[in-house]
PDB file of C-alpha atoms in Angstrom:
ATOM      1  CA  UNK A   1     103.525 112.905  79.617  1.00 31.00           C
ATOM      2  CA  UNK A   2     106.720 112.191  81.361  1.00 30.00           C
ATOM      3  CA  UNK A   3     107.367 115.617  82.682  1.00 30.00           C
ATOM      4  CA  UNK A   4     104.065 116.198  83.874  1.00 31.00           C
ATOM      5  CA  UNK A   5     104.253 112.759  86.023  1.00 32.00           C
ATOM      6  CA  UNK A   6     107.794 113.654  87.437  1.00 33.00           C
ATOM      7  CA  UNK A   7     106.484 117.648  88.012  1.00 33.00           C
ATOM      8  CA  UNK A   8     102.900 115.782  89.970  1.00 35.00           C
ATOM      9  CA  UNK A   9     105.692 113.958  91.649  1.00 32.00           C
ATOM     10  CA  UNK A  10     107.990 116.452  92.266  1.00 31.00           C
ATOM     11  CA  UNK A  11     105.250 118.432  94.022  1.00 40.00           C
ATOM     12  CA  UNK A  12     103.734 116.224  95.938  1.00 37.00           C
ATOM     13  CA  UNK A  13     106.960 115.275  97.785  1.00 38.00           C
ATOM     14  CA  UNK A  14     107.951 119.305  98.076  1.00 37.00           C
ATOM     15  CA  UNK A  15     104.116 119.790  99.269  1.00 44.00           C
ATOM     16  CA  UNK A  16     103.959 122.616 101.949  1.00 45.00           C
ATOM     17  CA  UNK A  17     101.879 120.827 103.565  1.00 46.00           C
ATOM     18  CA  UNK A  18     103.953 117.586 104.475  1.00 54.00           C
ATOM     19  CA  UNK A  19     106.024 116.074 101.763  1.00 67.00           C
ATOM     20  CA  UNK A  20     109.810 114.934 102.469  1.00 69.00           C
ATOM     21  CA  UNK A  21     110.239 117.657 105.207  1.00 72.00           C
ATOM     22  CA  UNK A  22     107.525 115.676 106.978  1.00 70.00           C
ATOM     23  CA  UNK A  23     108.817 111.863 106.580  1.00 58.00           C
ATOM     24  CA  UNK A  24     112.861 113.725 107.805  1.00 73.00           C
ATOM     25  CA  UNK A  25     110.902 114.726 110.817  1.00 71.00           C
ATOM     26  CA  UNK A  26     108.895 111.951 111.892  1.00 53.00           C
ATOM     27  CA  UNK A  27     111.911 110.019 111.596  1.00 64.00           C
ATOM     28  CA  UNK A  28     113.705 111.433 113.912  1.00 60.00           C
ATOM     29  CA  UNK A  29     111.196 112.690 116.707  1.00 54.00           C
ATOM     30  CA  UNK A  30     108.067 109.797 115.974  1.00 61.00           C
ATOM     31  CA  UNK A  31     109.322 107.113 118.553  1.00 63.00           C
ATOM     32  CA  UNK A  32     110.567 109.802 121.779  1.00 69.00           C
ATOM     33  CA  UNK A  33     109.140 113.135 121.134  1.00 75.00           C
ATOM     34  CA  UNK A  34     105.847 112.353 119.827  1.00 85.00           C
ATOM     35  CA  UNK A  35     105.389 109.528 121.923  1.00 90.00           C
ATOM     36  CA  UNK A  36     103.218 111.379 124.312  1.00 91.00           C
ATOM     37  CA  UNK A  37     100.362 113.080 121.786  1.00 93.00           C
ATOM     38  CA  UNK A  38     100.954 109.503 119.693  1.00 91.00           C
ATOM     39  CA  UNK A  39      99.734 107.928 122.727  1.00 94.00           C
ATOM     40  CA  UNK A  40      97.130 110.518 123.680  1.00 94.00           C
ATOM     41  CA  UNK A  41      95.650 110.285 119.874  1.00 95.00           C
ATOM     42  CA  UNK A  42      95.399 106.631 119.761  1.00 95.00           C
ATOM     43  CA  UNK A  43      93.797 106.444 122.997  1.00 94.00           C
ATOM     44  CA  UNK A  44      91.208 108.815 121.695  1.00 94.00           C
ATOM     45  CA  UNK A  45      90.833 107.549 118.305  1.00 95.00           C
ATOM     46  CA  UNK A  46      90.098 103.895 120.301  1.00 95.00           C
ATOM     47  CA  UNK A  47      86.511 105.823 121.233  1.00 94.00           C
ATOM     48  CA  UNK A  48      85.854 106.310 117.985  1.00 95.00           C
ATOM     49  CA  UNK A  49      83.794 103.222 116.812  1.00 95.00           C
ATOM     50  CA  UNK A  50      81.933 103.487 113.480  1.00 95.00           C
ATOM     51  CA  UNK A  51      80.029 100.888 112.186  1.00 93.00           C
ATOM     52  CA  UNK A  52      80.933 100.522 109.022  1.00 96.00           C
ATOM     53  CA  UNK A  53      83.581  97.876 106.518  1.00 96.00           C
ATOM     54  CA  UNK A  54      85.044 100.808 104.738  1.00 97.00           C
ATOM     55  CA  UNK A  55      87.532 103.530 106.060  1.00 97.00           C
ATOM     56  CA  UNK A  56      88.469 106.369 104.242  1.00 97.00           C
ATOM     57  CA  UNK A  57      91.640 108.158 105.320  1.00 97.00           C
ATOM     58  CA  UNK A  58      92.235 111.754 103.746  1.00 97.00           C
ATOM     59  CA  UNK A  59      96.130 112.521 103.968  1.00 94.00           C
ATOM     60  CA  UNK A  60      97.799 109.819 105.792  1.00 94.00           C
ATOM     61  CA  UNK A  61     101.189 110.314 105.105  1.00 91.00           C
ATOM     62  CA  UNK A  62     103.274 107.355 106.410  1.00 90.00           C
ATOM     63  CA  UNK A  63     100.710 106.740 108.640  1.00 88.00           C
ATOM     64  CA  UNK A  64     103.393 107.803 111.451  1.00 89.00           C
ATOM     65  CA  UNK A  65      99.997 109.175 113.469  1.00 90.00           C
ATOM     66  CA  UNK A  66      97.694 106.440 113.125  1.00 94.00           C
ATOM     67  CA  UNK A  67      97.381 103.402 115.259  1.00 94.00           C
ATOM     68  CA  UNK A  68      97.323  99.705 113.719  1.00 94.00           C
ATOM     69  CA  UNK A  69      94.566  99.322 116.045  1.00 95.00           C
ATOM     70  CA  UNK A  70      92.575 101.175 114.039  1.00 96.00           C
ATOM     71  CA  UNK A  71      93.395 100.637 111.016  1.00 97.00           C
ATOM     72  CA  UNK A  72      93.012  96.675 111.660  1.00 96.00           C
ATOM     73  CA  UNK A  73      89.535  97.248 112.404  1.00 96.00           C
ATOM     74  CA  UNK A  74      88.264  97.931 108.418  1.00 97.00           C
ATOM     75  CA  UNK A  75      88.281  95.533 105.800  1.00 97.00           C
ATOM     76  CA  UNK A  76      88.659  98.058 103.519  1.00 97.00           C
ATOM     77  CA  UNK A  77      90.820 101.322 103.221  1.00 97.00           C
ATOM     78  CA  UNK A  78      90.501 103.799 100.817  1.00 97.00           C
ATOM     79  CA  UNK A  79      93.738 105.957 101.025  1.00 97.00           C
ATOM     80  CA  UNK A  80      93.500 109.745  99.725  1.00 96.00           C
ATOM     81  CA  UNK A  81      97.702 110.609  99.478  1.00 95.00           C
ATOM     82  CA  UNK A  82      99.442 111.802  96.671  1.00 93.00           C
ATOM     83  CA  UNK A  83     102.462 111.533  97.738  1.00 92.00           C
ATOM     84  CA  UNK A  84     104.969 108.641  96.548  1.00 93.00           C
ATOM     85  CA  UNK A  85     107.151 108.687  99.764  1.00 91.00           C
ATOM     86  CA  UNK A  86     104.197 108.598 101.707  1.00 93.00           C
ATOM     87  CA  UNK A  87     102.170 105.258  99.955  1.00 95.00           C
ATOM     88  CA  UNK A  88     105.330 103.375 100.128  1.00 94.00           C
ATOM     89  CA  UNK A  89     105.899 103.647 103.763  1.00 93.00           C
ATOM     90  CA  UNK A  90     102.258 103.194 104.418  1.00 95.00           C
ATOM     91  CA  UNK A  91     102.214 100.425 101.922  1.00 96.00           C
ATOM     92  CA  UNK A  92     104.494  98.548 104.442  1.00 94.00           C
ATOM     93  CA  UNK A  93     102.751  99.293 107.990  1.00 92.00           C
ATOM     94  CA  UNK A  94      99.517  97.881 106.408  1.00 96.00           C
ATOM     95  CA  UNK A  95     100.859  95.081 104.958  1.00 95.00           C
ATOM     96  CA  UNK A  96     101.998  94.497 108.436  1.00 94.00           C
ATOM     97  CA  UNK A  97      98.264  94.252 110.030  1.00 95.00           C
ATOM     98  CA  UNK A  98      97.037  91.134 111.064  1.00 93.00           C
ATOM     99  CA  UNK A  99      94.100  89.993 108.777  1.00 91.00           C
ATOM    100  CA  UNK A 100      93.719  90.876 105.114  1.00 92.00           C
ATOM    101  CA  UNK A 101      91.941  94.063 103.760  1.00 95.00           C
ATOM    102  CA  UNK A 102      91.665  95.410 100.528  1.00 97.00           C
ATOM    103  CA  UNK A 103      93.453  98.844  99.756  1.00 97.00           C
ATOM    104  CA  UNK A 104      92.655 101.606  97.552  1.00 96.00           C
ATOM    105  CA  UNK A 105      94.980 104.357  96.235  1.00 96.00           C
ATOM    106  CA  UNK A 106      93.942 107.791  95.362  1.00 95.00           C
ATOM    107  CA  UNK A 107      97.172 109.414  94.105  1.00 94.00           C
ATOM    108  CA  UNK A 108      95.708 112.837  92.661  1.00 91.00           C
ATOM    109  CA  UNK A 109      94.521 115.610  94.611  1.00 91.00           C
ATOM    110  CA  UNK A 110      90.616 115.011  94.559  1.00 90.00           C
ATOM    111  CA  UNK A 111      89.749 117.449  97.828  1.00 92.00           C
ATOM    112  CA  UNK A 112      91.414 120.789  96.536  1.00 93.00           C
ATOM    113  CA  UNK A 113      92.726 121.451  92.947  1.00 90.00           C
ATOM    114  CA  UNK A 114      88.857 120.432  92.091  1.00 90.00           C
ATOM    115  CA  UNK A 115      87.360 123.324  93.585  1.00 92.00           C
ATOM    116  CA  UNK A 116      90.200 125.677  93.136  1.00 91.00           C
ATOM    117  CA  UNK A 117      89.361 125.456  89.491  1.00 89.00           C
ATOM    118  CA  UNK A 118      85.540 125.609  89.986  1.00 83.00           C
ATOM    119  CA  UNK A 119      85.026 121.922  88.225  1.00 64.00           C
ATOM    120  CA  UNK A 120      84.529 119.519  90.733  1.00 63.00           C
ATOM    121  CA  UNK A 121      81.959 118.829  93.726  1.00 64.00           C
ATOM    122  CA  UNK A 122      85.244 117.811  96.022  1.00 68.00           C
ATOM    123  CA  UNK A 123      83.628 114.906  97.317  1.00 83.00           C
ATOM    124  CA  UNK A 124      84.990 111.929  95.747  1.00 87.00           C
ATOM    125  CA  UNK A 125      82.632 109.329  94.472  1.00 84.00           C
ATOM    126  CA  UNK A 126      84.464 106.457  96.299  1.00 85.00           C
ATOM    127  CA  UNK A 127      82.820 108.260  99.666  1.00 88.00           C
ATOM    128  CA  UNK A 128      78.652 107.870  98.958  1.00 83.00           C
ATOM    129  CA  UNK A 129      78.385 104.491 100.316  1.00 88.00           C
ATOM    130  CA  UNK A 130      76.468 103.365 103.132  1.00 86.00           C
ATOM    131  CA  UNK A 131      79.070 101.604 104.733  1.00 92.00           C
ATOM    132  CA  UNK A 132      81.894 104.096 104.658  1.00 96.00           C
ATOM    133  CA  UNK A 133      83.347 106.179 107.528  1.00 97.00           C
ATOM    134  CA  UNK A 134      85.471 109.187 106.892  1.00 97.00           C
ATOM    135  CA  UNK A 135      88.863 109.783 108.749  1.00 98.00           C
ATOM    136  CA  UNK A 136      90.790 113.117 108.192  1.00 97.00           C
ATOM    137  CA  UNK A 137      94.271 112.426 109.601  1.00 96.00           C
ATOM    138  CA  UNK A 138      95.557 115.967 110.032  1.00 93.00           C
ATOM    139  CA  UNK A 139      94.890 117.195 106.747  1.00 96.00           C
ATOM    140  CA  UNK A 140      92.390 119.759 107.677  1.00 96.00           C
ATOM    141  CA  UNK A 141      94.841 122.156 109.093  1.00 95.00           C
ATOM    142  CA  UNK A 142      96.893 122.010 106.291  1.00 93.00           C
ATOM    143  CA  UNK A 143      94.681 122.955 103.881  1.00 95.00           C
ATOM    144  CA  UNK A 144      95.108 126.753 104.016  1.00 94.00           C
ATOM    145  CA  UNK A 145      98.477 126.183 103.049  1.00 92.00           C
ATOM    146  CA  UNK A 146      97.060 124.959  99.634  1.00 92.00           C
ATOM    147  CA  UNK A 147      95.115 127.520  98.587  1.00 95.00           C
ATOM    148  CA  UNK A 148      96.041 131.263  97.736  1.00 94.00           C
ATOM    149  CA  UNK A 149      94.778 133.687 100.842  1.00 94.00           C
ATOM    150  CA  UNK A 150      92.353 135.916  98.469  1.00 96.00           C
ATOM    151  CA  UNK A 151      91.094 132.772  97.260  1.00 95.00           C
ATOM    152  CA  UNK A 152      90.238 130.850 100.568  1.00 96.00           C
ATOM    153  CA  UNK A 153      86.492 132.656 101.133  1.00 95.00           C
ATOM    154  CA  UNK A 154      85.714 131.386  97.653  1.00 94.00           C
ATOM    155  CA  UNK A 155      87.028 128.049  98.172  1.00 95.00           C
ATOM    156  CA  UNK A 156      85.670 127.706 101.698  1.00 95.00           C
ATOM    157  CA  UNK A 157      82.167 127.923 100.613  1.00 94.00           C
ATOM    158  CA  UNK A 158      82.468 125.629  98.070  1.00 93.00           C
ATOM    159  CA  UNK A 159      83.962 123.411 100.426  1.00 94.00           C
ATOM    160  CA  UNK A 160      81.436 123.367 103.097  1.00 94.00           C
ATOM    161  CA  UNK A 161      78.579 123.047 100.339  1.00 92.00           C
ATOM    162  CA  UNK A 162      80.108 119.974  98.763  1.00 90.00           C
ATOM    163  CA  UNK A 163      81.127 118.410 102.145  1.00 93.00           C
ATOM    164  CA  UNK A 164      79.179 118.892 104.977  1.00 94.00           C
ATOM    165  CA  UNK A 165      75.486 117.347 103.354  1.00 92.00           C
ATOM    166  CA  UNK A 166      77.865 114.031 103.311  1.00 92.00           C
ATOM    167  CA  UNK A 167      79.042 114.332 106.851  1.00 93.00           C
ATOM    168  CA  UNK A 168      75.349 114.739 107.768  1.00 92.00           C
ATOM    169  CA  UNK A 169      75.166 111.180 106.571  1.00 91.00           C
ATOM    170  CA  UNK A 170      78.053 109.330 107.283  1.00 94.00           C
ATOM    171  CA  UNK A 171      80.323 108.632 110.073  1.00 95.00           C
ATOM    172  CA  UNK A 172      83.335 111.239 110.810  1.00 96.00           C
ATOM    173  CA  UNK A 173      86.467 112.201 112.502  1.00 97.00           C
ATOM    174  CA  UNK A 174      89.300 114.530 111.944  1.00 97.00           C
ATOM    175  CA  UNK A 175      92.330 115.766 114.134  1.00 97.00           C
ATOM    176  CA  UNK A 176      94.001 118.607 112.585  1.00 97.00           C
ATOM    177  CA  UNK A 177      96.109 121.494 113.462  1.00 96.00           C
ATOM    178  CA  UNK A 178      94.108 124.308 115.534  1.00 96.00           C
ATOM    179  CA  UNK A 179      96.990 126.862 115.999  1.00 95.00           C
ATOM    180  CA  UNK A 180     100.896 126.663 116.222  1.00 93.00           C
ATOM    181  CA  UNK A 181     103.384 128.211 117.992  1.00 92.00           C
ATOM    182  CA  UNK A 182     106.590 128.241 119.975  1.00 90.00           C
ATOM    183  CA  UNK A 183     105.636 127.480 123.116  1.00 90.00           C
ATOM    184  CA  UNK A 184     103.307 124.416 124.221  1.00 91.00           C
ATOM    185  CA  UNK A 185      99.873 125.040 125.414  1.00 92.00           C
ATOM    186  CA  UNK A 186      98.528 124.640 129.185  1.00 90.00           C
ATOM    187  CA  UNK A 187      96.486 121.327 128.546  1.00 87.00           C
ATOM    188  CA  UNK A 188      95.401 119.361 131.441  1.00 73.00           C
ATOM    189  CA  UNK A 189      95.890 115.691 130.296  1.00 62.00           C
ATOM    190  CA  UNK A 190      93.309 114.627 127.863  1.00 52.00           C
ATOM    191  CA  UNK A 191      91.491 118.074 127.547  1.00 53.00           C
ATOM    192  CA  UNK A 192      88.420 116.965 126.345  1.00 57.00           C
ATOM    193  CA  UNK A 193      84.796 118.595 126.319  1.00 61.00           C
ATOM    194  CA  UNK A 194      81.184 118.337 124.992  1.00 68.00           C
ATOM    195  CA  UNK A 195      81.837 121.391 122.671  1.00 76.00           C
ATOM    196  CA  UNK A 196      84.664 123.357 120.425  1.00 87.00           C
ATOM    197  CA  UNK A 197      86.364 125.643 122.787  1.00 92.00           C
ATOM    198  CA  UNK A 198      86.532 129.327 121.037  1.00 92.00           C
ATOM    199  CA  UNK A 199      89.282 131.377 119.674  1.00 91.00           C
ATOM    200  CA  UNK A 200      89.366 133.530 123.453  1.00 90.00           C
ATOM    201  CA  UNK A 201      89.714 130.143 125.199  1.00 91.00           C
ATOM    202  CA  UNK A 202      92.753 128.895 122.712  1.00 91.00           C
ATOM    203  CA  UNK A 203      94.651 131.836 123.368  1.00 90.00           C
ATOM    204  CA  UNK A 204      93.730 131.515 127.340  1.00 90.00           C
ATOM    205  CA  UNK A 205      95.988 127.757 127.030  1.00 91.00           C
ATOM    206  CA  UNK A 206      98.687 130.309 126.295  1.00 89.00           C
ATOM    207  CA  UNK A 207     100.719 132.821 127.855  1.00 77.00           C
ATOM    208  CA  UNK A 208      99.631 136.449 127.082  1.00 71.00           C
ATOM    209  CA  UNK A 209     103.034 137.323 125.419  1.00 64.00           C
ATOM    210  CA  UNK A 210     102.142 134.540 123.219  1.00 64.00           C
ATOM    211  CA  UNK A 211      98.614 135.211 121.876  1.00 54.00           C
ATOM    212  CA  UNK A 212      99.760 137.240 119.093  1.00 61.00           C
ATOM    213  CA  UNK A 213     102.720 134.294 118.326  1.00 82.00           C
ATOM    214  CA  UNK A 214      99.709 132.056 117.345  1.00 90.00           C
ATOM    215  CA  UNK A 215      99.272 131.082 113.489  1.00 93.00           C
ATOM    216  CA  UNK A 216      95.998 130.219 112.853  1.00 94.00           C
ATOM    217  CA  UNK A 217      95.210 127.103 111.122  1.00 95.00           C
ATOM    218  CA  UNK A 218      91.795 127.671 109.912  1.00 95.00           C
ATOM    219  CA  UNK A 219      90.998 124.251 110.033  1.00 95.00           C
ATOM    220  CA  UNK A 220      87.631 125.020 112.033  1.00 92.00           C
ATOM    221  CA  UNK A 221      86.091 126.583 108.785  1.00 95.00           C
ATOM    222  CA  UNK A 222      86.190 123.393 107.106  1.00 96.00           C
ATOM    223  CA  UNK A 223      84.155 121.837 109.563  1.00 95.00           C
ATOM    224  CA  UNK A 224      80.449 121.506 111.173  1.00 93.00           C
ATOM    225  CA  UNK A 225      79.707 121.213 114.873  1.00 87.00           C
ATOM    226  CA  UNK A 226      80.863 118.229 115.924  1.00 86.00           C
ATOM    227  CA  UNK A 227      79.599 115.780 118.682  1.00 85.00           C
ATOM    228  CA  UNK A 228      83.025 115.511 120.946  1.00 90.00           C
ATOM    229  CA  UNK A 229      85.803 117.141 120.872  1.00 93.00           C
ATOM    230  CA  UNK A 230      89.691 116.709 122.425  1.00 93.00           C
ATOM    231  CA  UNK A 231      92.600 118.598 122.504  1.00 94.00           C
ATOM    232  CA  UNK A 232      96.587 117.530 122.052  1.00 95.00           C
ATOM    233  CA  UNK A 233      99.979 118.998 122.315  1.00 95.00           C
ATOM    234  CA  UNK A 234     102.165 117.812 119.262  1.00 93.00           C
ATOM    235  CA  UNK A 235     105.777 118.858 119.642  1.00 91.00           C
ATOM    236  CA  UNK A 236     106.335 118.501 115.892  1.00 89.00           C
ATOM    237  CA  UNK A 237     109.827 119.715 116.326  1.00 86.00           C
ATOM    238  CA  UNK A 238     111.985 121.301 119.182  1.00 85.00           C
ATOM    239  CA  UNK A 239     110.863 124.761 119.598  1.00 86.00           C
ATOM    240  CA  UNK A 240     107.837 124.141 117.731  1.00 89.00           C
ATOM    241  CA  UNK A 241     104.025 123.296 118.893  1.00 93.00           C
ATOM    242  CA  UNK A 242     100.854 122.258 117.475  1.00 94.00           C
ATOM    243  CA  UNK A 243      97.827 122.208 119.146  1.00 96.00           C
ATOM    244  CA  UNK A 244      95.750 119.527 117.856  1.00 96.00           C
ATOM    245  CA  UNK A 245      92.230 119.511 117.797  1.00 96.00           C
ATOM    246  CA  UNK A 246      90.658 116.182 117.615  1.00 96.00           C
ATOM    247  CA  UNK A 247      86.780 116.087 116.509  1.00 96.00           C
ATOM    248  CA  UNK A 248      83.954 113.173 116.135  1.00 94.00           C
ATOM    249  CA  UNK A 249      81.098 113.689 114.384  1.00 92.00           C
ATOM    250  CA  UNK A 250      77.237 113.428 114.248  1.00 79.00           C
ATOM    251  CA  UNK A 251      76.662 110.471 112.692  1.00 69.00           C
TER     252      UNK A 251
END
């Protein structure tokens, strides 16, 4: 039992999606490099205003992304990160909210390794109450990452059909990786707009030498139509771009 702890340990703060590499980085560029998109996000995330007690945040990290404003609103959080590193720094920036709230750990991985082996509906049960809003805090665009390439049609489906009847019913957000590259994208401030923009207008917020420099994130398979959408410029790293796509949904 003790090495299969250390090995769900061990990969969770190696995950190619975030882990250690992650925390080293925000570290070092959170307070002057990501300032800008930091400020950007919050700003936008301050629009979003569900009524509801409950938030549930899938992949928070260190919550190095997410404002205290929002997070002060809920009385409740239910935290979806199985990484160690990560729930102890975010431990200690909630305990540091004014109020009191109750928190709620989910250390496993309850939103991919379910329907990678076919077993699970990959919507936790914590989720199907009526007072419960959904946050993903760029997790979406690191899903891909998870999942073998041959295997992503398959687990795309089952994805949408577990997931999207809930966000039919409950209130949503997500801001996630669109695509990445080495050069920034041509983003009037706080590009924002009634509807997704398409894959020929992404590559038209680049230069045409970079188009084909673009790695697709997939993240937009996960998801329905949402109501608004926004776009951000995350310099995760020098040299290094995301383009964030920030979406709020139906309900």
């Amino acid at each position: 039992m003790g090495f299969v702890l250390a090995g769900r340990v061990l990969r969770a703060t190696w995950n190619p999606a975030g882990g250690l590499r992650y925390h080293l980085r925000a570290r070092r560029h959170r307070t002057r490099a990501w300032a800008p998109f930091r400020a950007e996000l919050d700003a936008w995330l301050a629009t979003w205003k569900p009524a509801a007690r409950t938030l549930a945040i899938v992949g928070p990290s260190g919550g190095y992304c997410l404002p205290a404003s929002l997070l002060a609103r809920f009385e409740r959080l239910l935290c979806f990160e199985p990484d160690p590193i990560a729930r102890l720094i975010l431990a200690h920036r909630l305990k540091q909210l004014p109020g009191n709230r109750e928190v709620v750990w989910f250390t496993r991985d309850v939103w991919v390794t379910p329907l990678l082996r076919g077993g699970g509906s990959g919507v936790p049960a914590a989720l199907l109450t009526p007072d419960c809003a959904l946050l993903f805090a760029n997790f979406l665009g690191q899903v891909a990452f998870l999942v073998p390439d041959q295997r992503w049609p398959e687990f795309a489906a089952a994805w949408q059909a577990s997931l999207w009847p809930l966000l039919a019913s409950i209130p949503w957000a997500s801001f996630h990786d669109r695509v990445s590259g080495e050069i920034a994208p041509r983003l009037p401030h706080g590009e924002s707009g009634a509807v997704r923009l398409g894959d020929e207008q992404i590559v038209a917020l680049y230069g045409p030498d970079q188009a084909g420099e673009l790695l697709d994130h997939r993240a937009t398979e996960l998801l329905p139509t949402g109501a608004r959408y926004a776009y951000f410029d995350w310099p995760i790293v020098p040299g290094r771009h995301h383009l964030i796509e920030g979406v709020l949904g139906l309900s």
